[in-house]
mmCIF file of C-alpha atoms and ligand atoms in Angstrom:
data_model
loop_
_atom_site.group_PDB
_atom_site.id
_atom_site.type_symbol
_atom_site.label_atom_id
_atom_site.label_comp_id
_atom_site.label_asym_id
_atom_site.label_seq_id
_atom_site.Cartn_x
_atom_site.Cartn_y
_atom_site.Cartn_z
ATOM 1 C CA UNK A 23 109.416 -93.109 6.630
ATOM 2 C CA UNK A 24 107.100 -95.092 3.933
ATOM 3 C CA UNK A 25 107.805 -98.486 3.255
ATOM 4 C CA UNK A 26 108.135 -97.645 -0.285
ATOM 5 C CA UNK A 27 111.467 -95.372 0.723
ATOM 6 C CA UNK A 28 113.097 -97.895 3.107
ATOM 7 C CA UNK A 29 112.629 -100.109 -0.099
ATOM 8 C CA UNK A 30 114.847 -98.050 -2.174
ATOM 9 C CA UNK A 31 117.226 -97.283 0.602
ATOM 10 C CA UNK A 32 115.946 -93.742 0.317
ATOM 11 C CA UNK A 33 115.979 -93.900 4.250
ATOM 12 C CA UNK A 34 119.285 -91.521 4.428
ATOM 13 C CA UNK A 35 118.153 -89.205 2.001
ATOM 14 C CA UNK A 36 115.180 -88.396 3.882
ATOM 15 C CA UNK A 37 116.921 -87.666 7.079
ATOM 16 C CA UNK A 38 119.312 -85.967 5.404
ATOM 17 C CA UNK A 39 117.050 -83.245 3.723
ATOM 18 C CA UNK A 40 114.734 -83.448 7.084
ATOM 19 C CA UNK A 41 118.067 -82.597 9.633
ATOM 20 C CA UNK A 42 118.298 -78.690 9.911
ATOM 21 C CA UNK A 43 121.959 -76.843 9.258
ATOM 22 C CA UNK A 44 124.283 -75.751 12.358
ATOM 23 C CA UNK A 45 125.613 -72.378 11.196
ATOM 24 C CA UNK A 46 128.144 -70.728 13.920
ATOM 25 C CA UNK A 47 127.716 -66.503 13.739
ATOM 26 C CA UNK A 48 131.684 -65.953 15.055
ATOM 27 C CA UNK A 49 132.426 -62.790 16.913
ATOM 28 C CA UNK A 50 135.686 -61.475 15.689
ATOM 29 C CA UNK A 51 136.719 -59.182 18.183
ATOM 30 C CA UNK A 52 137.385 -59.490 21.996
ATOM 31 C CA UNK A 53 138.372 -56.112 22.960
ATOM 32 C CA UNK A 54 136.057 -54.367 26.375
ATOM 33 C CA UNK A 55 133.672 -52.360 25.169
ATOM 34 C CA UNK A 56 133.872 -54.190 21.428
ATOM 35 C CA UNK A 57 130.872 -53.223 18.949
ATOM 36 C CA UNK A 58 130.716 -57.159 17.427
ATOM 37 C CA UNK A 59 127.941 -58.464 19.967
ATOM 38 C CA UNK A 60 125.231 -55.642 19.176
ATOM 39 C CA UNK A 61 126.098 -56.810 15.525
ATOM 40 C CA UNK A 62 125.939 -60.632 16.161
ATOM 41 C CA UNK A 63 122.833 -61.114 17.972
ATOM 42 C CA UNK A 64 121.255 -58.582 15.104
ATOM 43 C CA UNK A 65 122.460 -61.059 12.670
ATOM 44 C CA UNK A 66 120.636 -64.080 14.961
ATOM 45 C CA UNK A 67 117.718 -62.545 15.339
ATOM 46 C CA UNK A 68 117.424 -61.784 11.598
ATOM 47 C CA UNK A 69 118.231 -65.384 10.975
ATOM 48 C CA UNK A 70 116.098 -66.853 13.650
ATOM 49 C CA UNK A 71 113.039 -65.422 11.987
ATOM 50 C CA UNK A 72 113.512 -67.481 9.302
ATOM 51 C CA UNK A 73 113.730 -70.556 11.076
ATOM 52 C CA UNK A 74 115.657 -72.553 8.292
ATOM 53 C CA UNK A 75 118.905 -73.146 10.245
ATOM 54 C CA UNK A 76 119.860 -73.547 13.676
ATOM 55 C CA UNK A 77 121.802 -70.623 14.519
ATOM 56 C CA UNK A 78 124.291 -70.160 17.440
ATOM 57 C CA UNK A 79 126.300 -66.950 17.950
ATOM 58 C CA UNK A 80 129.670 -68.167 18.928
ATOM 59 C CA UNK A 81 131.711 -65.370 21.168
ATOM 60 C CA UNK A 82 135.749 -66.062 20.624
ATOM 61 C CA UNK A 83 136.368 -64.096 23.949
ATOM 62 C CA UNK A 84 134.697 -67.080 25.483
ATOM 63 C CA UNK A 85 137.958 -69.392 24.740
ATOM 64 C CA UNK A 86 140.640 -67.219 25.895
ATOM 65 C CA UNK A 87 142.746 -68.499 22.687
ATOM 66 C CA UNK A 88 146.614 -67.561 23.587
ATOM 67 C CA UNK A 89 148.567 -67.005 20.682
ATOM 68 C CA UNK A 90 149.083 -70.215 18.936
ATOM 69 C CA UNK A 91 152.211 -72.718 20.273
ATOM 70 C CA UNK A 92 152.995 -69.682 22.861
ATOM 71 C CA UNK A 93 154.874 -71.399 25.403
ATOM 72 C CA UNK A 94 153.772 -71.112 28.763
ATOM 73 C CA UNK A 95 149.910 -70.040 27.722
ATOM 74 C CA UNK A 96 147.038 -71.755 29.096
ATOM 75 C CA UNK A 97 145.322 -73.075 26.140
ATOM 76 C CA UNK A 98 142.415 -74.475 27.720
ATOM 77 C CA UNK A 99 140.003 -73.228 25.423
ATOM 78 C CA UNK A 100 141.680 -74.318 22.306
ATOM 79 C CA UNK A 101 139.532 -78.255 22.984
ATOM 80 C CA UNK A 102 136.170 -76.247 23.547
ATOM 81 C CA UNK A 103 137.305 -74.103 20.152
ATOM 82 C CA UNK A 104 138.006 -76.966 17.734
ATOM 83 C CA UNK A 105 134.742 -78.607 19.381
ATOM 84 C CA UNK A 106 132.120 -75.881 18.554
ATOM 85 C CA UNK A 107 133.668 -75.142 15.077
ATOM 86 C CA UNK A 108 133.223 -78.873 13.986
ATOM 87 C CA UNK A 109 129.737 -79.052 15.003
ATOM 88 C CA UNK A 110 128.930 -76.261 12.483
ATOM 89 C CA UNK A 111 127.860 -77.251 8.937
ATOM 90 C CA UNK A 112 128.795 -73.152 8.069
ATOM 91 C CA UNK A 113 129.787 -69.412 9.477
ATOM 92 C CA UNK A 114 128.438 -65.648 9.464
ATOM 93 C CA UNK A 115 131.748 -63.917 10.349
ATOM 94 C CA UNK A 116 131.591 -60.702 12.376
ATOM 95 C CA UNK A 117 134.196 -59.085 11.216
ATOM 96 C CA UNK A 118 135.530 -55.444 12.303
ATOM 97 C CA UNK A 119 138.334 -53.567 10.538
ATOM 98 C CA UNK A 120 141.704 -53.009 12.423
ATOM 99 C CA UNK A 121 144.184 -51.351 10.398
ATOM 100 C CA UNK A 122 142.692 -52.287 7.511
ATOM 101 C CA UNK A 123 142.587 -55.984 8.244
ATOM 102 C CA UNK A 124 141.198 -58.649 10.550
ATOM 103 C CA UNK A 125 141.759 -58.493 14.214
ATOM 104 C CA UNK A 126 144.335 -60.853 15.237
ATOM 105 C CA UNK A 127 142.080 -62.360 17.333
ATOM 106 C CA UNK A 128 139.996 -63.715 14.750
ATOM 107 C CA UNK A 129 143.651 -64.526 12.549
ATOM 108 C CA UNK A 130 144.873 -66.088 15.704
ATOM 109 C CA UNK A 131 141.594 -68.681 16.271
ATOM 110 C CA UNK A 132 141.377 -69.375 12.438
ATOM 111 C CA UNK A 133 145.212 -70.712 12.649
ATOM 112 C CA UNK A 134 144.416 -72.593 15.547
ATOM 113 C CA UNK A 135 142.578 -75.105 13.242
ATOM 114 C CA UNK A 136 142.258 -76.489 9.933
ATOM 115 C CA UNK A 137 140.430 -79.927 9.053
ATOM 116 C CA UNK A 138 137.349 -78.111 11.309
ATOM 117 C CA UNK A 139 136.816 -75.565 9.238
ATOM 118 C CA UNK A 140 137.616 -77.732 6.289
ATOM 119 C CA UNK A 141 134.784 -77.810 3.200
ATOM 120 C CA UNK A 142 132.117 -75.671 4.649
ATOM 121 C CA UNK A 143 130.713 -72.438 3.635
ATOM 122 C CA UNK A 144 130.738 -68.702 5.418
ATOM 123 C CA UNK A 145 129.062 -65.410 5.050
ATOM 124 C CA UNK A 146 130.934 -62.009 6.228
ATOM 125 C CA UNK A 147 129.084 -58.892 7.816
ATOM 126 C CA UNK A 148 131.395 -56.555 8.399
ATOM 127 C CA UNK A 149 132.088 -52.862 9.791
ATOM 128 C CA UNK A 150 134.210 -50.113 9.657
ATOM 129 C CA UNK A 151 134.808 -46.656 7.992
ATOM 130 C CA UNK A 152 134.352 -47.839 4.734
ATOM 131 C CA UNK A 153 131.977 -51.089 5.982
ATOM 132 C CA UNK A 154 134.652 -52.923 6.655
ATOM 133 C CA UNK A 155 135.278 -54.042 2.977
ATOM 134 C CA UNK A 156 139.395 -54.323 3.446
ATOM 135 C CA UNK A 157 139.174 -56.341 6.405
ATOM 136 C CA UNK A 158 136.846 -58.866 4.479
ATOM 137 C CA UNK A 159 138.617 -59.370 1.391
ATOM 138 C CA UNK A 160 141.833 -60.193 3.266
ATOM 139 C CA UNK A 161 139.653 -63.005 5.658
ATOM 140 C CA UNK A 162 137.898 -64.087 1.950
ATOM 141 C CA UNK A 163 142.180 -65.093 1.149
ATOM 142 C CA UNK A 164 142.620 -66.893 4.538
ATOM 143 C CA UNK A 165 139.372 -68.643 3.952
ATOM 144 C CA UNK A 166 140.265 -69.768 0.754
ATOM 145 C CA UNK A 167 143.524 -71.367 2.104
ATOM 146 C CA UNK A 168 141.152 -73.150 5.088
ATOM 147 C CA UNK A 169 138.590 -74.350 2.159
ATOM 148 C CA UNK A 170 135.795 -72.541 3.163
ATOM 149 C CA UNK A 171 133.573 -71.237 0.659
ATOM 150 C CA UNK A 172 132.485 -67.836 0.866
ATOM 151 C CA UNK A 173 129.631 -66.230 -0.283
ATOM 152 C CA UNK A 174 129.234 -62.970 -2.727
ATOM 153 C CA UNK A 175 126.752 -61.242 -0.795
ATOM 154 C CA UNK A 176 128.260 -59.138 2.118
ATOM 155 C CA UNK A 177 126.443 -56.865 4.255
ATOM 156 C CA UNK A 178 128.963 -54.581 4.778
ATOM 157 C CA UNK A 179 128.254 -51.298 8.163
ATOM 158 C CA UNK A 180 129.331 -48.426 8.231
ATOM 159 C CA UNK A 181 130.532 -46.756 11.407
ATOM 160 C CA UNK A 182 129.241 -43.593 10.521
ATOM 161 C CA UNK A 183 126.002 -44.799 9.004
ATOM 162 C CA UNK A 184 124.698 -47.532 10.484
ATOM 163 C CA UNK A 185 126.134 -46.810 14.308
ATOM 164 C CA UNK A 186 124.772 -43.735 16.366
ATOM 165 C CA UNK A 187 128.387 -41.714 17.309
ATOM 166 C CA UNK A 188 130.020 -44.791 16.328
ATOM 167 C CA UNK A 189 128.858 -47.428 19.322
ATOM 168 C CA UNK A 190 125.003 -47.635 19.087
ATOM 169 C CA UNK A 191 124.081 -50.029 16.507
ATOM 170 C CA UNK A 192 120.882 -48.505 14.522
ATOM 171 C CA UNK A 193 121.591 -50.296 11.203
ATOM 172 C CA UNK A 194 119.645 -48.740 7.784
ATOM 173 C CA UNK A 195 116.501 -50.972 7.259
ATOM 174 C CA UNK A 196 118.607 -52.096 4.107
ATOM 175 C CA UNK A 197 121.351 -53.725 5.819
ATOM 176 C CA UNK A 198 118.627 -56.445 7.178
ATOM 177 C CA UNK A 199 117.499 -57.325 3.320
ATOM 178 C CA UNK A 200 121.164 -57.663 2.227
ATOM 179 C CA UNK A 201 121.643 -60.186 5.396
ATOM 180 C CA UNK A 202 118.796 -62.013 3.969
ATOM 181 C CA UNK A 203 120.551 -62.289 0.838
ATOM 182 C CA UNK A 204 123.435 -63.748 2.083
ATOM 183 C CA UNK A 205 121.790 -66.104 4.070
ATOM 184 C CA UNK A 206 120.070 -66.827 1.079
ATOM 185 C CA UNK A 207 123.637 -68.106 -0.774
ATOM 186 C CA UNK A 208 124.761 -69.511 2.300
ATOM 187 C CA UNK A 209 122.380 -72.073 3.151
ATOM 188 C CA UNK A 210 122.429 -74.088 -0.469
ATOM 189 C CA UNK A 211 126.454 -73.939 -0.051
ATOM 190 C CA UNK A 212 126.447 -75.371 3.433
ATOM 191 C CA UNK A 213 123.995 -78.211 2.392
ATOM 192 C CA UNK A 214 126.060 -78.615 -0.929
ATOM 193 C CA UNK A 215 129.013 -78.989 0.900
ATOM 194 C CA UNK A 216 128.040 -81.639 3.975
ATOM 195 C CA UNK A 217 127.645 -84.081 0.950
ATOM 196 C CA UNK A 218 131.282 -83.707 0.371
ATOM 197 C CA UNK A 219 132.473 -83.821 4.416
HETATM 198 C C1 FMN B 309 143.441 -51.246 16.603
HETATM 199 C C2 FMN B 309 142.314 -50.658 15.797
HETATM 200 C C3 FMN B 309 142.520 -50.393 14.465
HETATM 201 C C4 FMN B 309 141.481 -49.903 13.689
HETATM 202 N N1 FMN B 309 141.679 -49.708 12.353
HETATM 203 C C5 FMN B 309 140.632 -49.419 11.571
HETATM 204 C C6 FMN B 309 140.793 -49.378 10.149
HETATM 205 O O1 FMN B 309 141.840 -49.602 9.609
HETATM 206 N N2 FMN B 309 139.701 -49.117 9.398
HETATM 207 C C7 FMN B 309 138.474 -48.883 9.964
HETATM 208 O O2 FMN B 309 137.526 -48.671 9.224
HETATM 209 N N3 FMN B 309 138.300 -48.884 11.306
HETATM 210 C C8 FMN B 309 139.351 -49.155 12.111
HETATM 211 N N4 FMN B 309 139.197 -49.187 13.470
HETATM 212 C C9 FMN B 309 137.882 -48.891 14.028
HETATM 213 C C10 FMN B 309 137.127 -50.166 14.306
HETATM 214 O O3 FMN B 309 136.659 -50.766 13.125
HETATM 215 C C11 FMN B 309 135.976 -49.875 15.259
HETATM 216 O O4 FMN B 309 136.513 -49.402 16.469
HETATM 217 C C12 FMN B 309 135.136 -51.099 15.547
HETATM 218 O O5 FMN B 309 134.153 -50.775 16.481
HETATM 219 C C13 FMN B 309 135.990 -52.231 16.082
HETATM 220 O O6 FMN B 309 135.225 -53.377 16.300
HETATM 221 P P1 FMN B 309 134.895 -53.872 17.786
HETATM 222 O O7 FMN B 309 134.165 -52.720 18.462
HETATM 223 O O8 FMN B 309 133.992 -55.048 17.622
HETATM 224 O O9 FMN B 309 136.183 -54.161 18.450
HETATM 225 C C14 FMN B 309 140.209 -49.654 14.275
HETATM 226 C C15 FMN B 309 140.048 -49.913 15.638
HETATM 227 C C16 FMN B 309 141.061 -50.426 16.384
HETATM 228 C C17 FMN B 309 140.822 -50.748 17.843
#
């Protein structure tokens, strides 16, 4: 910090442009034998390279989220859950299709909060048959309603393509640029947006 800056009280600025981004990569589905980890840690090592962000795959199963205001549940996780998603300055969603929406998992842990996911900015990778492009456009309506931005680009899998028989993940050397890409958008809308938080 130069004199000079602490002068004109450019002291927060500084830190501000200095302190790195905390973007959450959610996994969307908690089913045994669920595809979404392969795809998340993909994502974090992709992101990871470029070292612009501090990235943190964040695994829903890990709460145990009952369904929301279900009497009787043990809700334990739901603290941890509003925690973790407050610390993030944005989200890479995970998403996989289930009848040709979200899993209600992922529906289920979005409800479960609101002023934490408030005025921040997401990404969506996806899969499914058709790259799971139905499932994201009905999350990019729920997101709207929670105010978080979403990006345009969306690396969307296919199950056919860019899994071997449908469980190993072996994605087309493409699918890594477009990730990129939205990473790319998602950054300047996270930083964009922690000046209005
Ligand atoms: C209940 C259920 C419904 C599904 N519906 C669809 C669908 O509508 N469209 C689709 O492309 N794939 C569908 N699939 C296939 C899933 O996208 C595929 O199994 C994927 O691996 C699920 O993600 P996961 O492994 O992370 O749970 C469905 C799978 C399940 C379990």
């Amino acid at each position: 910090m130069s004199l000079l800056n602490k002068f004109f009280g450019r002291e927060k600025e500084e830190e501000t442009t200095m302190e790195k981004l905390n973007i959450g990569i959610i996994l969307g589905s908690t089913r045994e034998g669920r595809l979404s980890p392969q795809v998340g840690n993909w994502v974090k090592e992709l992101a990871d390279q470029r070292g612009d962000a501090n990235y943190t795959v964040i695994d829903l199963a890990e709460y145990k989220l009952p369904l929301l205001g279900e009497s009787g549940a043990d809700a334990s996780g739901a603290a941890a859950w509003a925690e973790v998603i407050a610390k993030q300055d944005g989200f890479v969603f995970i998403v996989q299709e289930y009848n040709h929406s979200i899993t209600a998992s992922l529906k289920n842990a979005l409800d479960y909060l609101r002023a934490e996911w408030n005025n921040k900015a997401a990404g969506i990778v996806s899969y499914g048959s058709v790259g799971g492009a139905r499932a994201t456009e009905h999350l990019r309506g729920i997101l709207g309603e929670l105010l978080v931005a979403d990006v345009r680009v969306h690396p969307a899998l296919s199950l056919f393509t860019d899994f071997e028989n449908g469980a190993d993940f072996k994605p087309a050397a493409v699918q890594a640029d477009s990730v990129n890409q939205m990473l790319d958008q998602l950054l300047p809308w996270s930083t964009a947006l922690k000046t209005i938080r």
